[in-house]
Tab-separated table of C-alpha atoms and ligand atoms in Angstrom:
chain	number	residue	atom	x	y	z
A	105	MET	CA	107.843	93.337	107.458
A	106	LEU	CA	106.914	96.980	107.542
A	107	GLY	CA	109.251	99.629	108.965
A	108	ASN	CA	111.595	99.559	111.960
A	109	PHE	CA	110.344	98.645	115.391
A	110	THR	CA	111.275	97.968	118.971
A	111	TYR	CA	109.437	95.206	120.763
A	112	HIS	CA	109.081	95.457	124.521
A	113	ASN	CA	106.268	94.356	126.784
A	114	PRO	CA	106.774	94.919	130.502
A	115	THR	CA	103.707	93.062	131.842
A	116	ARG	CA	104.526	89.943	133.853
A	117	LEU	CA	101.851	87.250	133.465
A	118	HIS	CA	100.924	84.622	136.057
A	119	PHE	CA	98.702	82.002	134.469
A	120	GLY	CA	96.684	79.053	135.788
A	121	LYS	CA	94.302	77.854	138.480
A	122	GLU	CA	96.687	78.760	141.305
A	123	SER	CA	97.999	81.957	139.768
A	124	LEU	CA	96.526	84.197	142.481
A	125	ASP	CA	99.236	82.813	144.767
A	126	TYR	CA	101.685	85.073	142.912
A	127	LEU	CA	99.846	88.200	144.021
A	128	LYS	CA	101.532	88.147	147.419
A	129	GLU	CA	104.975	88.128	145.779
A	130	GLU	CA	104.024	90.980	143.451
A	131	LEU	CA	102.680	93.110	146.302
A	132	LYS	CA	106.108	93.195	147.928
A	133	ASN	CA	107.251	95.552	145.163
A	134	TYR	CA	104.874	98.356	146.212
A	135	GLY	CA	104.103	100.598	149.167
A	136	LYS	CA	101.358	100.194	151.723
A	137	LYS	CA	98.389	101.885	150.085
A	138	VAL	CA	96.470	99.956	147.456
A	139	LEU	CA	93.545	101.349	145.486
A	140	LEU	CA	91.337	98.330	144.799
A	141	THR	CA	89.223	99.016	141.701
A	142	TYR	CA	86.329	96.824	140.608
A	143	GLY	CA	82.989	96.910	138.837
A	144	GLY	CA	79.381	96.378	139.804
A	145	GLY	CA	79.867	93.537	142.227
A	146	SER	CA	80.395	90.299	140.255
A	147	ILE	CA	83.649	89.745	142.172
A	148	LYS	CA	81.737	89.741	145.450
A	149	LYS	CA	79.328	87.070	144.187
A	150	ASN	CA	81.978	84.705	142.827
A	151	GLY	CA	84.357	84.976	145.773
A	152	ILE	CA	87.288	86.642	143.972
A	153	TYR	CA	86.910	89.770	146.104
A	154	ASP	CA	87.285	87.819	149.364
A	155	ASN	CA	90.367	86.006	148.101
A	156	VAL	CA	92.061	89.184	146.904
A	157	VAL	CA	91.241	91.140	150.065
A	158	ALA	CA	92.590	88.314	152.228
A	159	ILE	CA	95.914	88.428	150.364
A	160	LEU	CA	96.085	92.237	150.593
A	161	LYS	CA	95.453	92.104	154.349
A	162	GLU	CA	97.957	89.323	154.868
A	163	ALA	CA	100.508	91.474	153.033
A	164	GLY	CA	99.763	94.320	155.460
A	165	LYS	CA	98.293	96.649	152.855
A	166	GLU	CA	95.902	99.490	153.519
A	167	ILE	CA	92.990	99.077	151.104
A	168	ILE	CA	91.173	102.014	149.557
A	169	GLU	CA	88.161	100.716	147.641
A	170	LEU	CA	86.831	102.159	144.409
A	171	SER	CA	83.818	100.137	143.307
A	172	GLY	CA	81.127	100.643	140.678
A	173	VAL	CA	83.363	101.069	137.645
A	174	PRO	CA	80.758	100.682	134.882
A	175	ALA	CA	81.096	98.613	131.741
A	176	ASN	CA	82.301	101.220	129.211
A	177	PRO	CA	83.811	103.440	131.947
A	178	THR	CA	82.799	107.068	131.908
A	179	VAL	CA	84.753	110.287	132.146
A	180	GLU	CA	82.897	111.276	135.343
A	181	LYS	CA	84.027	108.060	137.033
A	182	LEU	CA	87.568	108.726	135.785
A	183	TYR	CA	87.647	112.109	137.552
A	184	GLU	CA	86.306	110.516	140.741
A	185	GLY	CA	89.020	107.841	140.705
A	186	ALA	CA	91.791	110.301	139.933
A	187	ALA	CA	90.806	112.458	142.914
A	188	LEU	CA	90.585	109.465	145.247
A	189	ALA	CA	93.986	108.109	144.154
A	190	ARG	CA	95.620	111.532	144.597
A	191	GLU	CA	94.034	112.329	147.968
A	192	ASN	CA	95.069	108.944	149.368
A	193	GLU	CA	98.516	108.981	147.744
A	194	VAL	CA	98.103	105.354	146.693
A	195	ASP	CA	101.154	103.253	145.791
A	196	LEU	CA	99.425	100.726	143.544
A	197	ILE	CA	96.122	100.405	141.702
A	198	LEU	CA	94.905	96.814	141.769
A	199	ALA	CA	92.284	96.323	139.068
A	200	VAL	CA	90.072	93.283	139.599
A	201	GLY	CA	87.713	92.835	136.672
A	202	GLY	CA	87.428	92.894	132.897
A	203	GLY	CA	88.628	95.352	130.301
A	204	SER	CA	86.516	98.171	131.690
A	205	VAL	CA	88.061	98.060	135.167
A	206	ILE	CA	91.586	97.689	133.777
A	207	ASP	CA	91.189	100.427	131.143
A	208	TYR	CA	89.768	102.653	133.831
A	209	SER	CA	92.620	101.953	136.230
A	210	LYS	CA	95.189	102.919	133.592
A	211	GLY	CA	93.227	106.121	133.016
A	212	VAL	CA	93.298	106.878	136.737
A	213	SER	CA	97.020	106.075	136.907
A	214	VAL	CA	97.884	108.906	134.512
A	215	SER	CA	95.128	111.299	135.594
A	216	ALA	CA	95.692	111.420	139.371
A	217	TYR	CA	98.562	113.898	139.176
A	218	CYS	CA	97.803	115.379	135.749
A	219	LYS	CA	97.616	119.194	135.874
A	220	GLU	CA	95.397	119.475	132.814
A	221	ASP	CA	91.974	118.005	132.060
A	222	ALA	CA	92.671	114.311	131.534
A	223	TRP	CA	89.845	113.688	129.035
A	224	THR	CA	90.954	116.548	126.814
A	225	LYS	CA	94.661	115.819	127.045
A	226	TYR	CA	94.814	112.047	126.701
A	227	TYR	CA	91.640	111.071	124.900
A	228	LEU	CA	90.476	114.017	122.792
A	229	GLN	CA	93.948	115.317	121.915
A	230	GLN	CA	95.748	111.939	122.157
A	231	GLN	CA	98.683	113.515	124.018
A	232	GLU	CA	101.220	111.497	125.979
A	233	PRO	CA	101.630	111.930	129.746
A	234	ASP	CA	104.205	114.612	130.612
A	235	LYS	CA	107.753	113.268	131.058
A	236	ASP	CA	107.914	114.106	134.781
A	237	LEU	CA	104.342	112.975	135.588
A	238	LYS	CA	103.931	110.612	138.513
A	239	ILE	CA	102.209	107.531	137.070
A	240	ILE	CA	100.717	105.137	139.615
A	241	PRO	CA	101.578	101.509	138.839
A	242	VAL	CA	98.690	99.203	137.900
A	243	GLY	CA	98.374	95.472	138.588
A	244	CYS	CA	95.493	93.287	137.388
A	245	VAL	CA	93.440	90.266	138.292
A	246	LEU	CA	91.519	89.495	135.110
A	247	THR	CA	87.965	88.154	135.464
A	248	MET	CA	86.552	88.553	131.932
A	249	VAL	CA	88.386	87.780	128.731
A	250	GLY	CA	88.388	89.748	125.501
A	251	THR	CA	89.997	93.149	125.436
A	252	GLY	CA	93.669	92.326	125.985
A	253	SER	CA	93.784	95.284	128.371
A	254	GLU	CA	95.649	93.072	130.841
A	255	MET	CA	98.844	93.300	128.783
A	256	ASN	CA	98.541	96.475	126.751
A	257	GLY	CA	98.469	100.249	127.150
A	258	GLY	CA	94.884	100.686	125.903
A	259	SER	CA	92.371	102.689	127.886
A	260	VAL	CA	88.934	103.405	126.441
A	261	ILE	CA	86.758	106.045	128.106
A	262	THR	CA	83.224	107.125	127.207
A	263	ASN	CA	81.953	110.689	127.356
A	264	HIS	CA	78.183	110.415	126.996
A	265	SER	CA	77.522	114.147	126.930
A	266	GLN	CA	79.910	114.517	123.976
A	267	LYS	CA	78.643	111.237	122.431
A	268	LEU	CA	82.242	110.028	122.156
A	269	LYS	CA	83.968	106.821	123.159
A	270	ILE	CA	87.706	107.172	122.657
A	271	GLY	CA	90.625	104.829	123.183
A	272	LYS	CA	94.107	106.017	124.029
A	273	VAL	CA	97.000	103.600	123.663
A	274	PHE	CA	99.528	104.571	126.322
A	275	GLY	CA	103.154	103.468	126.314
A	276	SER	CA	104.896	100.768	128.307
A	277	ASN	CA	105.113	102.984	131.420
A	278	VAL	CA	101.317	102.748	131.746
A	279	MET	CA	100.924	99.063	130.853
A	280	PRO	CA	100.083	96.789	133.795
A	281	LYS	CA	103.128	95.737	135.801
A	282	PHE	CA	101.647	92.287	136.350
A	283	THR	CA	98.481	90.346	135.585
A	284	ILE	CA	96.954	87.297	137.210
A	285	LEU	CA	95.248	85.095	134.615
A	286	ASN	CA	93.116	82.412	136.237
A	287	PRO	CA	90.801	80.877	133.608
A	288	THR	CA	88.391	79.571	136.272
A	289	TYR	CA	87.582	83.191	137.200
A	290	THR	CA	85.887	83.544	133.821
A	291	PHE	CA	83.460	80.663	134.461
A	292	SER	CA	80.877	82.980	136.052
A	293	VAL	CA	80.806	85.504	133.172
A	294	PRO	CA	77.246	85.581	131.695
A	295	GLN	CA	76.964	83.902	128.270
A	296	TYR	CA	76.234	87.173	126.413
A	297	GLN	CA	79.353	88.846	127.840
A	298	MET	CA	81.412	85.733	127.231
A	299	VAL	CA	80.434	85.623	123.564
A	300	ALA	CA	81.010	89.372	123.193
A	301	GLY	CA	84.508	88.771	124.537
A	302	PHE	CA	85.090	85.968	122.039
A	303	PHE	CA	84.147	88.201	119.151
A	304	ASP	CA	86.256	91.038	120.531
A	305	ILE	CA	89.284	88.738	120.420
A	306	MET	CA	88.500	87.711	116.846
A	307	SER	CA	88.085	91.330	115.867
A	308	HIS	CA	91.418	92.352	117.409
A	309	ILE	CA	93.155	89.700	115.359
A	310	MET	CA	91.291	90.558	112.150
A	311	GLU	CA	91.886	94.294	112.553
A	312	GLN	CA	95.619	93.635	112.479
A	313	TYR	CA	95.528	90.786	109.943
A	314	PHE	CA	93.578	92.708	107.291
A	315	SER	CA	96.303	95.224	106.522
A	316	ASN	CA	99.415	95.171	104.343
A	317	THR	CA	100.160	92.713	101.531
A	318	ASP	CA	103.583	91.338	102.473
A	319	ASP	CA	104.464	87.821	103.639
A	320	ASN	CA	104.662	88.753	107.311
A	321	THR	CA	105.375	86.260	110.126
A	322	THR	CA	102.822	88.100	112.240
A	323	ASP	CA	100.039	87.003	109.882
A	324	TYR	CA	100.944	83.347	110.398
A	325	ILE	CA	100.750	83.866	114.172
A	326	ALA	CA	97.373	85.587	113.706
A	327	GLU	CA	96.027	82.646	111.695
A	328	GLY	CA	97.075	80.224	114.442
A	329	LEU	CA	95.385	82.331	117.101
A	330	MET	CA	92.177	82.579	115.052
A	331	ARG	CA	92.059	78.801	114.526
A	332	SER	CA	92.516	78.180	118.225
A	333	LEU	CA	89.845	80.710	119.137
A	334	ILE	CA	87.316	79.266	116.682
A	335	ASN	CA	87.936	75.769	117.984
A	336	SER	CA	87.780	76.618	121.682
A	337	SER	CA	84.865	79.060	121.391
A	338	LEU	CA	82.670	76.346	119.873
A	339	VAL	CA	83.453	74.133	122.859
A	340	ALA	CA	82.999	76.941	125.401
A	341	VAL	CA	79.552	78.072	124.224
A	342	LYS	CA	78.278	74.537	124.805
A	343	ASN	CA	80.192	74.013	128.040
A	344	PRO	CA	81.406	77.264	129.629
A	345	GLN	CA	83.116	75.262	132.411
A	346	ASP	CA	85.477	73.512	129.982
A	347	TYR	CA	88.847	74.479	131.424
A	348	GLU	CA	90.857	73.643	128.349
A	349	ALA	CA	88.671	75.788	126.101
A	350	ARG	CA	88.465	78.707	128.535
A	351	SER	CA	92.191	78.638	129.285
A	352	ASN	CA	93.067	78.569	125.577
A	353	ILE	CA	90.754	81.507	124.983
A	354	MET	CA	92.220	83.485	127.873
A	355	TRP	CA	95.735	83.013	126.536
A	356	THR	CA	94.654	83.800	122.966
A	357	ALA	CA	92.924	86.998	124.073
A	358	THR	CA	96.061	88.260	125.759
A	359	TRP	CA	98.257	87.616	122.718
A	360	ALA	CA	95.655	89.005	120.334
A	361	LEU	CA	96.169	92.521	121.617
A	362	ASN	CA	99.395	92.804	123.561
A	363	THR	CA	101.327	94.522	120.728
A	364	LEU	CA	102.772	91.271	119.280
A	365	LEU	CA	100.422	91.145	116.286
A	366	LYS	CA	100.953	94.768	115.350
A	367	MET	CA	104.654	94.302	114.733
A	368	GLY	CA	105.510	95.162	111.153
A	369	LYS	CA	101.850	95.908	110.384
A	370	SER	CA	99.857	99.096	109.854
A	371	GLY	CA	96.607	97.632	111.264
A	372	ASP	CA	93.126	98.593	110.136
A	373	TRP	CA	90.948	99.255	113.260
A	374	GLU	CA	88.010	100.779	111.332
A	375	VAL	CA	85.604	98.175	112.738
A	376	HIS	CA	86.601	99.328	116.221
A	377	MET	CA	86.112	102.972	115.299
A	378	ILE	CA	82.573	102.316	114.087
A	379	GLY	CA	81.856	99.910	116.969
A	380	GLN	CA	83.045	102.429	119.540
A	381	ALA	CA	80.865	105.108	117.962
A	382	ILE	CA	77.853	102.796	118.294
A	383	GLY	CA	78.875	102.211	121.914
A	384	ALA	CA	79.097	105.946	122.622
A	385	VAL	CA	75.513	106.460	121.460
A	386	THR	CA	73.868	103.239	122.705
A	387	ASN	CA	76.188	102.061	125.542
A	388	ALA	CA	76.001	98.581	123.981
A	389	THR	CA	78.472	95.815	124.884
A	390	HIS	CA	81.757	96.412	123.072
A	391	GLY	CA	82.236	93.002	121.417
A	392	MET	CA	78.683	92.994	120.051
A	393	THR	CA	79.090	96.442	118.493
A	394	LEU	CA	82.015	95.000	116.534
A	395	ALA	CA	80.118	91.841	115.615
A	396	CYS	CA	77.233	93.639	113.952
A	397	VAL	CA	79.386	95.830	111.704
A	398	SER	CA	82.067	93.281	110.797
A	399	ILE	CA	80.295	91.322	108.064
A	400	PRO	CA	78.958	94.398	106.195
A	401	TYR	CA	82.359	96.102	106.565
A	402	TYR	CA	84.428	93.172	105.329
A	403	LYS	CA	82.033	92.502	102.450
A	404	TYR	CA	82.424	96.162	101.492
A	405	ILE	CA	86.243	96.234	101.512
A	406	MET	CA	86.804	92.657	100.318
A	407	LYS	CA	87.704	93.599	96.746
A	408	ASP	CA	90.306	96.133	97.980
A	409	GLY	CA	92.235	93.430	99.841
A	410	LEU	CA	91.165	90.429	97.807
A	411	ASP	CA	94.335	88.329	98.152
A	412	LYS	CA	94.263	88.600	101.930
A	413	PHE	CA	90.600	87.621	102.075
A	414	VAL	CA	91.429	84.581	99.909
A	415	ARG	CA	94.247	83.673	102.309
A	416	PHE	CA	91.871	84.150	105.284
A	417	ALA	CA	89.359	81.782	103.674
A	418	LYS	CA	91.964	79.114	102.936
A	419	ASN	CA	94.190	79.285	106.019
A	420	VAL	CA	91.626	80.061	108.714
A	421	TRP	CA	88.469	78.360	107.417
A	422	ASN	CA	89.937	75.604	105.206
A	423	VAL	CA	88.009	76.770	102.152
A	424	LYS	CA	89.092	74.661	99.156
A	425	GLU	CA	90.347	76.392	96.010
A	426	ASP	CA	88.992	73.915	93.447
A	427	ASN	CA	88.312	75.944	90.321
A	428	LYS	CA	86.692	78.869	92.104
A	429	SER	CA	87.480	82.504	91.374
A	430	LYS	CA	89.393	84.492	93.984
A	431	GLU	CA	86.232	86.426	94.712
A	432	ASP	CA	84.209	83.283	95.353
A	433	ILE	CA	86.855	81.901	97.704
A	434	ALA	CA	86.997	85.192	99.609
A	435	LYS	CA	83.183	85.323	99.874
A	436	GLU	CA	83.106	81.749	101.145
A	437	GLY	CA	85.594	82.736	103.883
A	438	LEU	CA	83.328	85.552	105.025
A	439	CYS	CA	80.377	83.178	104.931
A	440	CYS	CA	82.297	80.826	107.282
A	441	LEU	CA	83.010	83.777	109.589
A	442	GLU	CA	79.306	84.662	109.642
A	443	ASN	CA	78.279	81.053	110.319
A	444	TRP	CA	80.723	80.848	113.234
A	445	MET	CA	79.334	84.101	114.614
A	446	LYS	CA	75.804	82.678	114.429
A	447	GLU	CA	76.925	79.465	116.091
A	448	ILE	CA	78.508	81.212	119.084
A	449	GLY	CA	75.576	83.660	119.377
A	450	ALA	CA	77.153	86.973	118.361
A	451	VAL	CA	74.792	89.862	117.577
A	452	LEU	CA	74.531	90.334	113.814
A	453	HIS	CA	72.117	93.275	113.670
A	454	SER	CA	72.927	96.677	115.106
A	455	LYS	CA	69.249	97.558	115.571
A	456	GLU	CA	69.262	94.969	118.398
A	457	LEU	CA	71.847	97.218	120.106
A	458	GLY	CA	69.781	100.371	119.695
A	459	LEU	CA	71.001	101.775	116.373
A	460	THR	CA	68.156	103.609	114.626
A	461	MET	CA	67.753	105.918	111.645
A	462	GLU	CA	67.373	108.715	114.222
A	463	ASN	CA	70.764	108.204	115.898
A	464	ILE	CA	72.730	106.868	112.915
A	465	ASP	CA	74.174	110.294	112.018
A	466	ASP	CA	75.594	110.671	115.528
A	467	VAL	CA	77.320	107.314	115.064
A	468	VAL	CA	78.731	108.363	111.686
A	469	LYS	CA	79.983	111.595	113.258
A	470	GLY	CA	81.626	109.706	116.127
A	471	SER	CA	83.360	107.175	113.828
A	472	PHE	CA	86.978	108.208	113.395
A	473	ILE	CA	88.287	107.468	109.919
A	474	LEU	CA	91.591	105.595	109.816
A	475	ASN	CA	93.776	104.723	106.847
A	476	GLY	CA	95.769	101.632	107.818
A	477	GLY	CA	93.468	99.092	106.160
A	478	TYR	CA	92.646	98.200	102.557
A	479	ARG	CA	90.295	101.127	101.992
A	480	THR	CA	89.869	104.526	103.608
A	481	LEU	CA	86.144	105.058	104.063
A	482	THR	CA	84.178	108.246	103.616
A	483	PRO	CA	81.434	109.220	106.102
A	484	GLU	CA	78.857	108.307	103.433
A	485	GLU	CA	80.362	104.828	103.128
A	486	ILE	CA	80.307	104.420	106.928
A	487	LYS	CA	76.623	105.329	106.900
A	488	GLN	CA	75.975	102.756	104.186
A	489	ILE	CA	77.778	100.044	106.188
A	490	LEU	CA	75.774	101.006	109.280
A	491	ILE	CA	72.508	100.767	107.330
A	492	GLU	CA	73.575	97.308	106.097
A	493	SER	CA	74.374	96.333	109.685
A	494	MET	CA	70.860	97.096	110.954
B	761	NZQ	O1	80.924	95.121	136.765
B	761	NZQ	P1	80.848	93.700	137.163
B	761	NZQ	O2	79.823	93.427	138.180
B	761	NZQ	O3	82.192	93.127	137.533
B	761	NZQ	O4	80.323	92.873	135.868
B	761	NZQ	C1	81.048	92.799	134.665
B	761	NZQ	C2	80.434	93.642	133.551
B	761	NZQ	O5	79.063	93.835	133.763
B	761	NZQ	C3	80.914	91.395	134.127
B	761	NZQ	N1	81.950	90.483	134.597
B	761	NZQ	C4	83.300	90.622	134.483
B	761	NZQ	N2	83.903	89.545	135.002
B	761	NZQ	C5	82.934	88.735	135.484
B	761	NZQ	C6	81.682	89.335	135.231
B	761	NZQ	N3	80.523	88.775	135.587
B	761	NZQ	C7	80.569	87.576	136.208
B	761	NZQ	N4	81.727	86.933	136.455
B	761	NZQ	C8	82.922	87.466	136.103
B	761	NZQ	N5	84.066	86.797	136.327
B	761	NZQ	O6	81.045	91.514	132.728
B	761	NZQ	C9	80.552	92.780	132.324
B	761	NZQ	C10	81.446	93.341	131.274
B	761	NZQ	O7	82.717	93.637	131.787
B	761	NZQ	P2	83.677	94.630	130.991
B	761	NZQ	O8	84.915	94.773	131.775
B	761	NZQ	O9	82.926	95.839	130.595
B	761	NZQ	O10	83.945	93.786	129.649
B	761	NZQ	P3	85.179	93.801	128.688
B	761	NZQ	O11	86.292	93.040	129.280
B	761	NZQ	O12	84.655	93.356	127.381
B	761	NZQ	O13	85.630	95.337	128.587
B	761	NZQ	C11	84.989	96.244	127.723
B	761	NZQ	C12	85.678	97.589	127.702
B	761	NZQ	O14	87.034	97.481	127.218
B	761	NZQ	C13	87.237	98.379	126.129
B	761	NZQ	C14	85.852	98.457	125.523
B	761	NZQ	O15	85.689	99.547	124.664
B	761	NZQ	C15	84.974	98.533	126.736
B	761	NZQ	O16	84.918	99.844	127.239
B	761	NZQ	N6	88.325	97.903	125.258
B	761	NZQ	C16	89.599	97.997	125.696
B	761	NZQ	C17	90.678	97.685	124.892
B	761	NZQ	C18	92.077	97.793	125.313
B	761	NZQ	N7	92.371	98.151	126.535
B	761	NZQ	O17	92.981	97.565	124.537
B	761	NZQ	C19	90.502	97.246	123.513
B	761	NZQ	C20	89.131	96.781	123.214
B	761	NZQ	O18	88.960	96.820	121.821
B	761	NZQ	C21	88.045	97.542	123.878
B	761	NZQ	O19	87.767	98.724	123.169
B	762	ZN	ZN1	87.953	95.385	121.024
């Protein structure tokens, strides 16, 4: 395993159909004022809002509401939330929603009392919060599965005027203090969003799996998670109400990006960099931006990490060795990945998301180049992959 590391994850998880019952217990740990953050209103339609508000009231909390957090939360909304949290001196931010609401809430938690411009400091310059900064604790009720935001320090914010979508991975002091994971809450997620979430999970695992060449325990865990996801996703797309499938996927999503799989690994993350750049320009759904670039990207770098792609084919997709060349086995693995993507309904062409030859250069410009994977791309290579993805 690579390097030295410390493993610590402070987020307490409450899982299952009755897991919201634990919210009352958790609330005892915080003061009276709760900033309740949520998105465009899905939680009002499916009843989660009423249940959460009832528990907050029963616990004697004063609720300050912050609704309308958009999918792919924006910097303008971040400033609004930071001001509201500061003016009301809130004791807890309770995020009820998907990755966008949770990412946003973490952003607000470190921006409320920040003396500098939060976008510039945390996202553009990737600085850490000051040592003495007051960070508002965040708790979550997850309603949409995919990002892993419920148990990590990630916070992705979009600045449309700068055509940038940037993620900052904060430390354990910003990670959610607790998360309620009730798989039945995900039943009302529209099919397109559900599938985008499934691919996001797969991508998180692959981004970490396709790096390094050692015999790392983490890779065996990753293979198990991918097999479970593939299995359950095929059930869930046919029957979204299948509790076993949806609960497996919820649990897999959390472990896919809660820092476990990055232990002893460098991680690649180039698919996310390109996907986020597409998102910044088109505002497309995160998981689908990853889906459309993944096959062209992996085909492009396959030869640079050939042994790992062979292992992926054999251990994740059961491709048989027979007398095939390594390259043929690796290609067959990617073919299986593509077939699974088609079967679940992932978007395979970026032009469907709004990528055009007119905006492609903005996407190339917004794609940060990382060097943890099997090949460090040039901007020209990113453009080529984007053209392939159309
Ligand atoms: O806004 P509402 O009305 O709630 O509707 C949402 C939203 O339109 C809807 N939804 C959520 N739960 C629902 C539901 N609809 C019906 N029933 C429910 N139970 O789903 C839509 C999408 O929600 P969103 O939170 O945007 O999706 P997701 O969880 O995929 O989050 C995407 C954001 O997370 C970032 C992405 O870049 C993107 O901005 N990411 C965060 C990461 C992290 N923290 O580590 C890593 C990821 O790679 C990702 O970048
Ligand atoms: Zn993602």
